[in-house]
Coordinates of C-alpha atoms and ligand atoms in Angstrom, one line a residue:
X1 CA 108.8 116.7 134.9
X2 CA 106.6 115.1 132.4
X3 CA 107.3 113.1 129.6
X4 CA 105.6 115.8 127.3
X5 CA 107.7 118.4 129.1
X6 CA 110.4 116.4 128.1
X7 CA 109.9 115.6 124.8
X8 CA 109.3 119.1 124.1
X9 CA 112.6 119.9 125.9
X10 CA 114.5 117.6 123.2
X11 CA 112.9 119.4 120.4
X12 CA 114.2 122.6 121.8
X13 CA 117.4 121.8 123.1
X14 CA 118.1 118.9 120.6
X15 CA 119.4 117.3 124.2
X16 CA 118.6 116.1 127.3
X17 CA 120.0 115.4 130.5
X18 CA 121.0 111.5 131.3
X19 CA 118.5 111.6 134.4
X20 CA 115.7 113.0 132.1
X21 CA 116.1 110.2 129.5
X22 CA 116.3 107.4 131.5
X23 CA 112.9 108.7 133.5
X24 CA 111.2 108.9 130.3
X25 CA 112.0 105.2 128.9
X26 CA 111.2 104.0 132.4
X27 CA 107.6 105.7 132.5
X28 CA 106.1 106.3 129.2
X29 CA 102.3 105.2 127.9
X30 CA 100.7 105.5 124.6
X31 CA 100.4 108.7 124.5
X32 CA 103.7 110.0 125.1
X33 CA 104.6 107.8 122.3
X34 CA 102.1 109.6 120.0
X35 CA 103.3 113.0 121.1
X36 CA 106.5 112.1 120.2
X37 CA 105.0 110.6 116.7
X38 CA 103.4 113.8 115.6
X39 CA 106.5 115.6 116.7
X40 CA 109.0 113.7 114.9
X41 CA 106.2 113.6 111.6
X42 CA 105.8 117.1 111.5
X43 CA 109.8 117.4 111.6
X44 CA 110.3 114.9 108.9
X45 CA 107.7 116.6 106.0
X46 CA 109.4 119.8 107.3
X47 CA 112.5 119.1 106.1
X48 CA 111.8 116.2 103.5
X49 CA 108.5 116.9 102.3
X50 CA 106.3 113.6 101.1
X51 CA 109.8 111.8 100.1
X52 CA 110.6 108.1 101.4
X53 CA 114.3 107.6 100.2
X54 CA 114.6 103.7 98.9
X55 CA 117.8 101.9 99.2
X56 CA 118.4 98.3 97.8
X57 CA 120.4 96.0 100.4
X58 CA 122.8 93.4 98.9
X59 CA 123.4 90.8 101.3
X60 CA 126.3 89.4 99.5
X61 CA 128.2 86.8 102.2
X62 CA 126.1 85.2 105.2
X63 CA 130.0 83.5 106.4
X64 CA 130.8 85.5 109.8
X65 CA 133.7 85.0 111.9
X66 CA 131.9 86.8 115.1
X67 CA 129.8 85.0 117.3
X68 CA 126.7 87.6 118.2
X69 CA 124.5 86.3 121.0
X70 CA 121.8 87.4 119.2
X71 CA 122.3 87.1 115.5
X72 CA 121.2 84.3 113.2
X73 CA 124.1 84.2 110.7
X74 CA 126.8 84.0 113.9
X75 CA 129.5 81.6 113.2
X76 CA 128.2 78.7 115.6
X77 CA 124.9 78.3 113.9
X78 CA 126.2 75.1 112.1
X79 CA 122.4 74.9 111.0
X80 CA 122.6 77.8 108.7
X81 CA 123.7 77.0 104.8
X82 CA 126.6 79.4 103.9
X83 CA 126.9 81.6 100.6
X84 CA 128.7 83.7 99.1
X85 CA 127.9 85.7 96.1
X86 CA 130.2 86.7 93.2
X87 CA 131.1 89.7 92.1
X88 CA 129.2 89.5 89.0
X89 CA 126.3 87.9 91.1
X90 CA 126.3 91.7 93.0
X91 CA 127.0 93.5 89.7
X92 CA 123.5 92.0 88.5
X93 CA 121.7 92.6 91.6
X94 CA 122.8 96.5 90.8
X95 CA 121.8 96.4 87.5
X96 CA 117.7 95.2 88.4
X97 CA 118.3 97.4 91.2
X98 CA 118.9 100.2 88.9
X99 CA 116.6 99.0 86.5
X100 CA 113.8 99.4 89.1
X101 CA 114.8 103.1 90.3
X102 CA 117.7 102.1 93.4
X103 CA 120.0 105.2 93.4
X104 CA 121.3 103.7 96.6
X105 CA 122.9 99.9 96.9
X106 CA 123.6 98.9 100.4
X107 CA 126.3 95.8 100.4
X108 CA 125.5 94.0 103.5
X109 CA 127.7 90.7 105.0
X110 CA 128.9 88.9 108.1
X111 CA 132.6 89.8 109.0
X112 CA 133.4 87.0 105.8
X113 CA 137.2 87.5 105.7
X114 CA 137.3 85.9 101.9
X115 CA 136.3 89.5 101.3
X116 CA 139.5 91.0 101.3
X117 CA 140.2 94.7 101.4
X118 CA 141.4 94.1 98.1
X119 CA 138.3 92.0 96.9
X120 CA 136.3 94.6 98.2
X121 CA 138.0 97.7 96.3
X122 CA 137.7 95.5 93.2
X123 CA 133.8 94.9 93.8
X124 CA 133.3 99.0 94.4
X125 CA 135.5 100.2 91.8
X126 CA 133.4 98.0 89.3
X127 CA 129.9 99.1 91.0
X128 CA 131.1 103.2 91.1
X129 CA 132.2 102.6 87.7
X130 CA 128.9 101.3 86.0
X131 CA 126.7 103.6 88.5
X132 CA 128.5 107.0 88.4
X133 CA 125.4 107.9 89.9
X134 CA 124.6 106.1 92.7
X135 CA 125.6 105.7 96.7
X136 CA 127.2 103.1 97.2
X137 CA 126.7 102.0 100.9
X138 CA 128.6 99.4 102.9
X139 CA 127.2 97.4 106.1
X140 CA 130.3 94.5 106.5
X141 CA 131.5 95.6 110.4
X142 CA 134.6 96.2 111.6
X143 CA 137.8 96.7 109.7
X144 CA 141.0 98.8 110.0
X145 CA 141.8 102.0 109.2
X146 CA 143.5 101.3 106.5
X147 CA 140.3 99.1 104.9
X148 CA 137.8 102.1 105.8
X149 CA 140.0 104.4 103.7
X150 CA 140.5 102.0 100.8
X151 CA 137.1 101.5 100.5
X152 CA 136.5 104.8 100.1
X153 CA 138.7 105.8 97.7
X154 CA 137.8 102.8 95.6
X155 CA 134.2 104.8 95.5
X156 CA 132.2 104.3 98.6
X157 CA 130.3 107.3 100.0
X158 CA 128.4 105.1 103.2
X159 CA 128.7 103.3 105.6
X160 CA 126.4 101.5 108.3
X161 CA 128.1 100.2 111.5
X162 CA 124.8 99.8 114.3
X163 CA 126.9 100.8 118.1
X164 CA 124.3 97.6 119.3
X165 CA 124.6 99.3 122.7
X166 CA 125.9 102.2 123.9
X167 CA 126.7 100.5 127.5
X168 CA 129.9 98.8 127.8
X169 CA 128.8 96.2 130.3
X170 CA 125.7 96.1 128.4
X171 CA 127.9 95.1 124.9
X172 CA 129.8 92.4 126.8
X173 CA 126.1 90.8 127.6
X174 CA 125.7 90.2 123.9
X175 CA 128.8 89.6 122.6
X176 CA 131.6 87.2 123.1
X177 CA 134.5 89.0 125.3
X178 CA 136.7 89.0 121.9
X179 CA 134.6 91.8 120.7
X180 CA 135.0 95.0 122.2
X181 CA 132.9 97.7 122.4
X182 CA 135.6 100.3 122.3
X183 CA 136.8 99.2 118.9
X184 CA 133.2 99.3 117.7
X185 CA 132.8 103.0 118.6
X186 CA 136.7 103.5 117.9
X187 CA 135.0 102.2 114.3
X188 CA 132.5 105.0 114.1
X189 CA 134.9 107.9 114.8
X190 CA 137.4 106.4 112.0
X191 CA 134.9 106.4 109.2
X192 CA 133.8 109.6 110.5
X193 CA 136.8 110.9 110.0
X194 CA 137.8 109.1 106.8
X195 CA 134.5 110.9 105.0
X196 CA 132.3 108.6 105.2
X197 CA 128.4 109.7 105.7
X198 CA 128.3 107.2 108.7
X199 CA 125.2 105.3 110.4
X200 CA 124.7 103.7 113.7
X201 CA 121.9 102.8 115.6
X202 CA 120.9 100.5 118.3
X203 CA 118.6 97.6 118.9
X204 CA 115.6 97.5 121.1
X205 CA 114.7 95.4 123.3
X206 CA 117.6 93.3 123.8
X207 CA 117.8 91.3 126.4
X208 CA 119.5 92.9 130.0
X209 CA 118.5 96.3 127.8
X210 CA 117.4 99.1 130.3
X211 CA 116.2 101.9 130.6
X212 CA 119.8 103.3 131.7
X213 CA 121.5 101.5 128.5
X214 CA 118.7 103.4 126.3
X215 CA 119.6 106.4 128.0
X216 CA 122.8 106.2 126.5
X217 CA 122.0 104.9 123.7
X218 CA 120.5 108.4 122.9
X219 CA 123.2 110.2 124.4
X220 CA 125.4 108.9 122.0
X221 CA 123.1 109.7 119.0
X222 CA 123.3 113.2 120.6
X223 CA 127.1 113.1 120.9
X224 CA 128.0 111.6 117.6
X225 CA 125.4 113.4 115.3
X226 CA 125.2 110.1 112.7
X227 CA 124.3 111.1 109.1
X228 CA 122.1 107.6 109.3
X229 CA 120.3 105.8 112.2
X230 CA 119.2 102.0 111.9
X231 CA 117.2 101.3 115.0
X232 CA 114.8 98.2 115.3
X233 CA 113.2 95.7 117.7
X234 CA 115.5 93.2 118.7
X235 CA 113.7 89.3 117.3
X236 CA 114.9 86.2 119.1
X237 CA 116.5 83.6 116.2
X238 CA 116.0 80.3 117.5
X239 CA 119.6 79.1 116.6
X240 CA 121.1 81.6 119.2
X241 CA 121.5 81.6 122.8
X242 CA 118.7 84.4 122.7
X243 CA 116.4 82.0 121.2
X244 CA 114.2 81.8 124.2
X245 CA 114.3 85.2 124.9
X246 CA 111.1 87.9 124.4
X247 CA 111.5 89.8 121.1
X248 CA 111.6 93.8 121.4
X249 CA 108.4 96.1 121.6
X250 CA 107.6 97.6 118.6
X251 CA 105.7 100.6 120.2
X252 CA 109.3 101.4 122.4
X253 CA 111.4 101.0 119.0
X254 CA 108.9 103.6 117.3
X255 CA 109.3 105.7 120.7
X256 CA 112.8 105.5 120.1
X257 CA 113.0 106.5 116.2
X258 CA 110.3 109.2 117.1
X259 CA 112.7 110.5 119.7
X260 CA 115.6 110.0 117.0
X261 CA 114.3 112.4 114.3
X262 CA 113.5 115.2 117.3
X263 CA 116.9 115.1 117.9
X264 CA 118.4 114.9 114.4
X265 CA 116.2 116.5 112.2
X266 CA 117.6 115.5 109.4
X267 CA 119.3 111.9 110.1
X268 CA 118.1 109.4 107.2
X269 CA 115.9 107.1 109.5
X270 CA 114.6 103.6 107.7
X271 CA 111.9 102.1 108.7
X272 CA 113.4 98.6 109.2
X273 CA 112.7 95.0 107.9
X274 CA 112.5 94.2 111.9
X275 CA 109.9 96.1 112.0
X276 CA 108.2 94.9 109.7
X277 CA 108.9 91.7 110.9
X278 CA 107.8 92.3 114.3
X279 CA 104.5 93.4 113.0
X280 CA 102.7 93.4 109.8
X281 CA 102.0 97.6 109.7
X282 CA 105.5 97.7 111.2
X283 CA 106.6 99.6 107.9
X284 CA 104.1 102.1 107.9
X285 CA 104.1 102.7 111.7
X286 CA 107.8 103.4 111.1
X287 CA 106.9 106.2 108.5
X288 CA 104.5 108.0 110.8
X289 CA 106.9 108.0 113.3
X290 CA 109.2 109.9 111.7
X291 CA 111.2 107.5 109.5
X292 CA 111.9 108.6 105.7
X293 CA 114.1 105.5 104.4
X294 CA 112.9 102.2 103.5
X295 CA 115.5 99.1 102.4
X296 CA 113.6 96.7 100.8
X297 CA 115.7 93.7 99.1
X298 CA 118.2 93.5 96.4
X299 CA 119.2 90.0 97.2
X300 CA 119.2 87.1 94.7
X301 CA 116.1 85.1 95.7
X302 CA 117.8 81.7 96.2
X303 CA 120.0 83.4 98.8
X304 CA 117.4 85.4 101.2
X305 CA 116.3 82.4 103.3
X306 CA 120.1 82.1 104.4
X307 CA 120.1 85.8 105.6
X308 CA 117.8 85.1 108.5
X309 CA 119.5 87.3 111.3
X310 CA 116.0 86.3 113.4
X311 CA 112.9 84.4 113.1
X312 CA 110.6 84.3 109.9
X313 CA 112.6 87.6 108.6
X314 CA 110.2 90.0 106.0
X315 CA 110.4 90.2 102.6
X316 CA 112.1 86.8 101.5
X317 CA 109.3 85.1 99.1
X318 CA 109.5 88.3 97.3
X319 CA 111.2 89.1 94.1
X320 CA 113.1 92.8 93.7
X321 CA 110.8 94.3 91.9
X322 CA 107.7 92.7 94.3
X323 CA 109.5 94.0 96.8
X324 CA 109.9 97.1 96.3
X325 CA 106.1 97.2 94.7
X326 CA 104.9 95.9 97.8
X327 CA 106.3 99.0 100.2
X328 CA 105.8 101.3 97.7
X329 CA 101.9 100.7 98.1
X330 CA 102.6 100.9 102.5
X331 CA 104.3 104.3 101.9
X332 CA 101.5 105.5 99.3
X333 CA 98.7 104.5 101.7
X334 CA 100.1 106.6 104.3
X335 CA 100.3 109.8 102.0
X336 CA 103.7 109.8 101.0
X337 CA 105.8 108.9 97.9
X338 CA 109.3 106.5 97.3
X339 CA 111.6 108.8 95.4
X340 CA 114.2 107.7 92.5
X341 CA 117.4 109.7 94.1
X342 CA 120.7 108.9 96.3
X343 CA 119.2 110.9 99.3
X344 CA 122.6 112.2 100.5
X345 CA 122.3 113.7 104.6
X346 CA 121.8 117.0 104.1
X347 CA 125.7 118.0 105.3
X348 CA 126.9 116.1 102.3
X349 CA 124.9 117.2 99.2
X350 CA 127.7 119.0 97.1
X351 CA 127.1 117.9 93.4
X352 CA 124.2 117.9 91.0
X353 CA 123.8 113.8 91.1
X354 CA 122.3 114.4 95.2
X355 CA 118.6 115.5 95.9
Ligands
SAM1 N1 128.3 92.3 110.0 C1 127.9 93.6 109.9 C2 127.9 94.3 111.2 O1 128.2 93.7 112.2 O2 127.6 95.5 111.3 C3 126.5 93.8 109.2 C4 125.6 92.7 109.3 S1 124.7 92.5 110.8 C5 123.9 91.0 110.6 C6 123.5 93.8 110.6 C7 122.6 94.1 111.8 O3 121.7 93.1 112.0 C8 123.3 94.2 113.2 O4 124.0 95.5 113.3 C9 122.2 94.0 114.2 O5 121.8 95.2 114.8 C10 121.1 93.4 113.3 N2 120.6 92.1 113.9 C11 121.3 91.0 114.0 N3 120.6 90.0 114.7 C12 119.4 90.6 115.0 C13 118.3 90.2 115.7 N4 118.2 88.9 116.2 N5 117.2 91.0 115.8 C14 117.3 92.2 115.2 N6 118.4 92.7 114.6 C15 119.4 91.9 114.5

C-alpha cells in the first residue's frame, strides 16, 4: 500500500493497523508529509475555523527529583540554578496573563516535592478563585490518586502528562529504572477517570526512537483518545547524557502532528516551543500542519533561562506581552487569528464561560 493510501485510510477509519504505521514512518518523503499537511489543515478550519487557542505556561519550580536522560532541569544537572516561585509570584504571572487576553494558565514544574498536594490546592483554589473564568491547566508529572483528585476539586479542569514513549523497553532507554512506564500510563487513565480533560503526547526523535516505537506511539493516541496532544522534536541539552546525541527532525514531528489531527479531529494540538526551537518557522509550520494551540510564556523573566529543558530554548529574552505579540504576528501571517477564550475539547464544553 502507499503512504497516501494510507493516510487516506486513517482519515477514514480514524485507525490503522500496527504493520501499516510502522511502514509508513519507515518510508515516507516530502510529499507524504504534505499530503498529510493539507489533510490535517483542511480538518482543523473544519472544525475550528481561523481560531489558534493561546495558553500562558507558568513554569513555577525548575527543582526535580527525576533524573530524565534527556531533560535539562533533571536532578543531576548540578549546573542548573534552582527556583522556585511563590504563590503570589504565580498569582501575578495570572494577572498580566489575564491582562493580556490568557483564558488558559498552564502551571508547569519538575516533580519539586516542596509542592505539596496541599500547597498545590492552596495555589489553585486562589488562581480559580480570582479567574472564575479561566482553565486552569496543570503539567507537574506524576502524583497519586489521591493528589489528581485534590487538585481537581480545589479547581483544576487540565492536565498535561506527555506518555514520552509508548514502548516499554523504549521508556527504560530514557529514563532511570526507578521510573516506570506503567505508572506513567497508569497516570493517564487516573486523571482520565478523575475528570480531568487530559493531554499526552510523545517526543520525536529521541534517541533508540523507531519506527516501531512511533507505531505505537500512534496506537496509543488511537486507544486513549487524549482531549490534548503535545508532540515535539526531541533537542539534545548539553548537561544530559543525550548531549551528544542528534536533535529530532522537524519535518517527522510535523508528519506526526499532521497524522495526530487525522486521527483526532478535534484534539487541541499546540504547536510547540521545540518546534520553534528547532527551527525558526517551526511555529508556523506547526499551524499548517494542523496544530490550533500555541503556549507562549507566562514566566517571570528572571526565571526563563533556568527552564532550559534543551539547548538555546525559544522565547526567553521575551517579555509576556512580546511574547505573545511576537506569535500572534506568525499565526496572522499564515491566515489565521489567536483567540481570547478557554478553548475547552469539544467533549467538555458544558457552560457559557467555554467557546
Ligand atoms: N515534570 C512534568 C512531567 O514530567 O510531565 C512536566 C515538566 S517536563 C520538563 C515537560 C516536558 O518537557 C516533558 O514531558 C518532555 O516531553 C519535554 N522535554 C524535556 N526535555 C526535553 C528535550 N530535551 N527535548 C524536547 N522536549 C523535552
Amino acid at each position: 500500500m502507499k503512504n497516501r493510501e494510507r493516510i487516506d485510510r486513517l482519515n477514514a477509519e480514524k485507525q490503522l493497523p500496527h504493520g501499516d504505521w510502522a511502514a509508513l514512518f519507515s518510508d515516507w518523503d516530502e510529499d507524504d508529509r504534505a499530503y498529510a499537511a493539507e489533510l490535517a489543515r483542511g480538518i482543523t478550519t473544519e472544525r475550528f475555523g481561523n481560531r489558534v487557542y493561546f495558553r500562558g505556561i507558568i513554569e513555577f519550580s525548575n527543582i526535580c527529583k527525576n533524573d530524565c536522560y534527556y531533560c535539562g532541569i533533571r536532578k543531576s544537572n548540578r549546573s542548573q540554578t534552582r527556583y522556585r516561585l511563590s504563590e503570589e509570584e504565580v498569582l501575578l504571572c495570572c494577572r498580566e496573563g489575564y491582562r493580556l487576553g490568557y483564558r488558559t494558565f498552564v502551571l508547569q514544574s519538575g516533580e519539586d516535592p516542596w509542592w505539596t498536594d496541599e500547597r498545590m490546592t492552596d495555589l489553585i483554589a486562589a488562581i480559580r478563585a480570582s479567574y472564575p473564568d479561566c482553565a486552569i491547566t496543570l503539567s507537574i508529572g506524576e502524583r497519586s490518586r489521591e493528589s489528581y483528585q485534590a487538585m481537581y476539586d480545589a479547581g483544576a479542569n487540565r492536565y498535561l502528562l506527555r506518555h514520552e514513549t509508548a514502548d516499554e523497553a523504549h521508556y527504560g532507554r530514557l529514563h532511570p529504572a526507578e521510573m516506570s512506564f506503567a505508572h506513567r500510563i497508569d497516570c493517564l487513565w487516573t486523571l482520565r477517570e478523575i475528570g480531568y480533560q487530559v493531554g499526552c503526547g510523545m517526543m520525536v526523535g529521541t534517541p533508540h526512537q523507531t519506527p516501531e516505537t512511533l507505531a505505537k506511539d500512534m496506537e496509543l493516541l488511537t486507544a486513549f483518545r487524549p482531549a490534548m496532544a503535545g508532540i515535539g522534536p526531541f533537542l539534545p541539552h548539553g548537561c544530559t547524557p543525550f548531549r551528544d546525541c542528534a536533535a529530532g527532525s522537524v519535518p517527522l514531528s510535523l508528519l506526526c502532528l499532521s497524522l495526530t489531527r487525522i486521527l483526532l479531529p478535534d484534539v487541541l494540538l499546540p504547536s510547540t516551543t521545540a518546534l520553534g526551537t528547532a527551527s525558526s518557522e517551526g511555529r508556523i509550520q506547526g499551524i499548517l500542519a494542523g496544530c490550533n494551540v500555541v503556549m507562549p510564556n507566562l514566566s517571570p523573566q528572571n526565571v526563563r533561562k533556568s527552564y532550559m529543558l534543551y539547548d538555546n530554548k525559544a522565547g526567553t529574552e521575551l517579555s509576556a506581552a512580546e511574547g505573545l505579540a511576537l506569535l500572534k504576528n506568525q499565526v496572522e501571517s499564515v491566515g489565521r487569528e489567536i483567540v481570547v477564550g478557554r478553548g475547552d475539547h469539544k467533549a467538555f464544553r458544558k457552560d457559557q464561560c467555554n467557546d
